[in-house]
Short mmCIF file of C-alpha atoms in Angstrom, two decimals:
data_model
loop_
_atom_site.label_atom_id
_atom_site.label_comp_id
_atom_site.label_asym_id
_atom_site.label_seq_id
_atom_site.Cartn_x
_atom_site.Cartn_y
_atom_site.Cartn_z
CA MET A 238 -44.56 -7.82 -85.81
CA LEU A 239 -46.57 -6.81 -88.88
CA HIS A 240 -44.92 -4.81 -91.64
CA ASN A 241 -47.26 -2.35 -93.34
CA LEU A 242 -46.23 -1.82 -96.94
CA TYR A 243 -47.94 0.72 -99.20
CA ILE A 244 -47.40 0.43 -102.95
CA VAL A 245 -48.13 3.60 -104.91
CA ASP A 246 -47.87 3.14 -108.67
CA ASP A 247 -50.20 4.04 -111.55
CA ASP A 248 -49.15 0.92 -113.50
CA GLU A 249 -51.62 -1.82 -112.61
CA ALA A 250 -49.29 -4.59 -113.80
CA VAL A 251 -46.46 -3.32 -111.61
CA ARG A 252 -48.75 -3.06 -108.59
CA ALA A 253 -49.99 -6.61 -109.12
CA SER A 254 -46.46 -7.95 -109.54
CA LEU A 255 -45.21 -6.22 -106.40
CA CYS A 256 -48.22 -7.37 -104.41
CA ARG A 257 -47.64 -10.99 -105.44
CA LEU A 258 -43.97 -10.77 -104.49
CA VAL A 259 -44.28 -9.21 -101.06
CA SER A 260 -47.48 -11.00 -100.10
CA ARG A 261 -45.44 -14.19 -99.85
CA GLN A 262 -43.94 -12.77 -96.68
CA PRO A 263 -46.09 -13.91 -93.72
CA ASP A 264 -45.58 -10.71 -91.72
CA TYR A 265 -46.41 -8.24 -94.50
CA VAL A 266 -49.67 -6.33 -94.76
CA VAL A 267 -49.83 -4.87 -98.26
CA ARG A 268 -52.06 -2.14 -99.67
CA SER A 269 -51.76 -0.63 -103.13
CA PHE A 270 -52.83 2.71 -104.55
CA PRO A 271 -53.21 3.65 -108.25
CA SER A 272 -52.03 7.24 -107.76
CA GLY A 273 -50.32 9.60 -105.37
CA GLU A 274 -53.60 11.41 -104.83
CA ALA A 275 -55.32 8.16 -103.81
CA PHE A 276 -52.59 7.46 -101.27
CA LEU A 277 -52.61 10.96 -99.78
CA LYS A 278 -56.41 10.91 -99.55
CA GLN A 279 -56.22 8.00 -97.09
CA PHE A 280 -52.95 9.09 -95.50
CA ASP A 281 -54.35 9.98 -92.07
CA GLU A 282 -55.95 6.54 -91.72
CA LEU A 283 -52.79 4.56 -92.45
CA GLU A 284 -50.60 2.88 -89.87
CA PRO A 285 -46.85 3.65 -89.92
CA GLY A 286 -45.09 1.70 -92.63
CA VAL A 287 -42.87 1.66 -95.69
CA VAL A 288 -44.06 3.33 -98.90
CA LEU A 289 -42.91 1.91 -102.23
CA LEU A 290 -43.47 4.95 -104.40
CA ASP A 291 -43.16 5.23 -108.18
CA PHE A 292 -41.33 8.31 -109.37
CA HIS A 293 -43.19 8.93 -112.63
CA MET A 294 -46.98 8.85 -112.31
CA LYS A 295 -49.83 10.72 -113.89
CA GLY A 296 -51.01 13.55 -111.69
CA ALA A 297 -48.85 13.99 -108.61
CA ASN A 298 -45.45 12.47 -109.29
CA GLY A 299 -43.31 10.68 -106.75
CA ILE A 300 -41.38 13.74 -105.60
CA THR A 301 -44.60 15.68 -105.03
CA VAL A 302 -46.03 12.82 -102.97
CA LEU A 303 -42.76 12.39 -101.06
CA ASN A 304 -42.68 16.08 -100.18
CA ALA A 305 -46.29 15.88 -99.02
CA ILE A 306 -45.49 12.89 -96.79
CA ARG A 307 -42.48 14.63 -95.27
CA ALA A 308 -44.51 17.79 -94.59
CA ILE A 309 -47.24 15.85 -92.76
CA SER A 310 -45.58 13.02 -90.88
CA GLN A 311 -42.36 11.20 -90.05
CA ARG A 312 -44.07 7.84 -89.54
CA PHE A 313 -43.28 6.52 -93.03
CA VAL A 314 -40.09 5.38 -94.70
CA VAL A 315 -40.22 5.97 -98.45
CA MET A 316 -38.48 3.92 -101.13
CA MET A 317 -38.67 5.28 -104.66
CA LEU A 318 -39.14 3.22 -107.83
CA THR A 319 -37.36 4.81 -110.78
CA ALA A 320 -36.83 3.94 -114.43
CA HIS A 321 -33.59 2.17 -115.26
CA GLY A 322 -30.76 4.62 -115.79
CA ALA A 323 -32.63 7.63 -114.40
CA VAL A 324 -29.82 8.58 -112.03
CA HIS A 325 -30.87 12.23 -111.78
CA ARG A 326 -34.31 11.16 -110.59
CA SER A 327 -32.77 8.91 -107.95
CA VAL A 328 -30.64 11.80 -106.71
CA ASP A 329 -33.70 14.06 -106.56
CA ALA A 330 -35.55 11.39 -104.58
CA MET A 331 -32.74 11.02 -102.04
CA LYS A 332 -32.49 14.79 -101.62
CA ALA A 333 -36.24 14.93 -100.98
CA GLY A 334 -35.94 12.39 -98.18
CA ALA A 335 -36.33 8.97 -99.79
CA PHE A 336 -34.61 6.22 -97.83
CA ASP A 337 -33.50 4.39 -100.96
CA PHE A 338 -34.48 3.79 -104.57
CA ILE A 339 -35.02 0.73 -106.74
CA GLU A 340 -34.62 0.74 -110.51
CA LYS A 341 -37.20 -0.86 -112.78
CA PRO A 342 -37.17 -3.61 -113.80
CA TYR A 343 -36.34 -4.58 -110.23
CA ASP A 344 -34.53 -7.65 -108.98
CA SER A 345 -36.79 -9.46 -106.52
CA ALA A 346 -34.05 -10.44 -104.10
CA ALA A 347 -32.55 -6.95 -104.11
CA LEU A 348 -35.99 -5.41 -103.57
CA MET A 349 -36.73 -7.63 -100.56
CA MET A 350 -33.32 -6.84 -99.08
CA CYS A 351 -34.00 -3.12 -99.45
CA LEU A 352 -37.42 -3.52 -97.86
CA ASP A 353 -35.85 -5.31 -94.88
CA LEU A 354 -33.51 -2.34 -94.43
CA ALA A 355 -36.38 0.10 -94.81
CA PHE A 356 -38.42 -1.61 -92.10
CA ALA A 357 -35.36 -1.65 -89.83
CA GLU A 358 -35.10 2.10 -90.39
CA LEU A 359 -38.81 2.47 -89.59
CA ASP A 360 -38.30 0.64 -86.29
CA LYS A 361 -35.41 2.96 -85.48
CA LEU A 362 -37.48 6.05 -86.27
CA SER A 363 -40.40 4.77 -84.20
CA THR A 364 -38.09 4.30 -81.22
CA GLU A 365 -36.66 7.80 -81.66
CA VAL A 366 -40.10 9.36 -81.99
CA GLY A 367 -41.28 7.51 -78.88
CA GLY A 368 -38.27 8.82 -76.98
CA ARG A 369 -38.90 12.38 -78.14
CA ASP A 370 -42.58 12.19 -77.19
CA ALA A 371 -41.66 10.85 -73.74
CA ALA A 372 -39.16 13.69 -73.24
CA VAL A 373 -41.78 16.28 -74.19
CA ALA A 374 -44.28 14.71 -71.78
CA ARG A 375 -41.79 14.72 -68.90
CA LEU A 376 -40.81 18.34 -69.48
CA ALA A 377 -44.50 19.28 -69.55
CA LEU A 378 -44.60 18.40 -65.83
CA LEU A 379 -42.49 21.45 -65.01
CA THR A 380 -43.92 24.79 -63.94
CA PRO A 381 -43.31 27.81 -66.19
CA ARG A 382 -40.55 29.04 -63.87
CA GLU A 383 -38.88 25.62 -63.73
CA THR A 384 -39.04 25.53 -67.52
CA GLU A 385 -37.27 28.90 -67.67
CA VAL A 386 -34.57 27.64 -65.31
CA ILE A 387 -33.87 24.46 -67.29
CA ALA A 388 -33.84 26.47 -70.52
CA GLY A 389 -31.16 28.67 -68.98
CA LEU A 390 -29.17 25.64 -67.93
CA ALA A 391 -29.49 24.18 -71.42
CA ALA A 392 -28.13 27.45 -72.81
CA GLY A 393 -25.05 27.05 -70.62
CA TYR A 394 -25.88 29.76 -68.07
CA SER A 395 -24.78 29.55 -64.45
CA ASN A 396 -27.22 29.78 -61.53
CA LYS A 397 -26.18 33.42 -61.00
CA GLN A 398 -26.75 34.29 -64.66
CA ILE A 399 -30.18 32.64 -64.62
CA ALA A 400 -31.05 34.46 -61.38
CA TRP A 401 -30.07 37.80 -62.91
CA THR A 402 -32.08 37.11 -66.09
CA LEU A 403 -35.19 36.02 -64.18
CA GLN A 404 -34.69 38.66 -61.44
CA ILE A 405 -34.72 36.12 -58.63
CA SER A 406 -32.07 35.07 -56.13
CA PRO A 407 -29.46 32.40 -56.90
CA ARG A 408 -30.81 30.44 -53.93
CA THR A 409 -34.27 30.40 -55.55
CA VAL A 410 -32.73 29.14 -58.77
CA GLU A 411 -31.14 26.30 -56.79
CA VAL A 412 -34.56 25.39 -55.35
CA TYR A 413 -36.17 25.36 -58.79
CA ARG A 414 -33.27 23.32 -60.10
CA ALA A 415 -33.63 20.73 -57.34
CA ASN A 416 -37.39 20.53 -57.87
CA LEU A 417 -37.17 20.02 -61.61
CA MET A 418 -34.60 17.26 -61.16
CA VAL A 419 -37.08 15.40 -58.94
CA LYS A 420 -39.98 15.95 -61.34
CA LEU A 421 -37.95 14.74 -64.31
CA ASN A 422 -36.70 11.76 -62.29
CA VAL A 423 -33.11 12.30 -63.33
CA GLY A 424 -29.94 11.80 -61.33
CA SER A 425 -27.77 14.45 -62.94
CA LEU A 426 -27.91 17.72 -64.79
CA ALA A 427 -26.60 15.95 -67.88
CA GLU A 428 -29.66 13.65 -67.90
CA ALA A 429 -31.99 16.62 -67.52
CA LEU A 430 -30.33 18.48 -70.38
CA GLN A 431 -30.48 15.39 -72.56
CA LEU A 432 -34.27 15.44 -72.16
CA VAL A 433 -34.32 19.07 -73.27
CA PHE A 434 -32.25 18.36 -76.36
CA VAL A 435 -34.36 15.32 -77.29
CA ALA A 436 -37.57 17.33 -76.83
CA GLU A 437 -36.17 20.08 -79.07
CA GLN A 438 -35.73 17.47 -81.81
CA ALA A 439 -39.43 16.61 -81.47
CA ILE A 440 -40.40 20.25 -81.88
CA ALA A 441 -38.09 20.64 -84.87
CA ALA A 442 -39.59 17.52 -86.47
#
């Protein structure tokens, strides 16, 4: 499996050094960008990956770029490069959603270890996103009325309460409930509700 790594740093020497280091890994595909603006300009064309992002750059700084990434997509894991001793910057980066941070000058072994963890996190996120997308797709199979019924069930309402809210009979609610269970291909109400909760995470994301 290929690991897409994006290096964003306005220091050419740092970019070159990082590229040499990580390019030794046979499964890494590395691209570098001289500024946050250059990275964001090509953002939509990039495959999911890990972003090694410098905190202090001319133009858009690391936090600005990180916030932009988080506002657009969840398909990237961001590691921040910070100056040695800049603890407050590291804290700001973590609060903004960075997975981890590396201090300059970096230790090569420590950096590679952190990148391994970052790619493991990316794999985890990709699996979660895939599960959320699948849940949304399955729920899209329901009719509007079936969707209302399962929403009531997810809210903890009984069949009678749902029937009263929708102004239909409890027996009709039972029919809708049975139909949506078949459409969702689930064996229990708990499984159906789990799909709802997972899909809600996708909407929130």
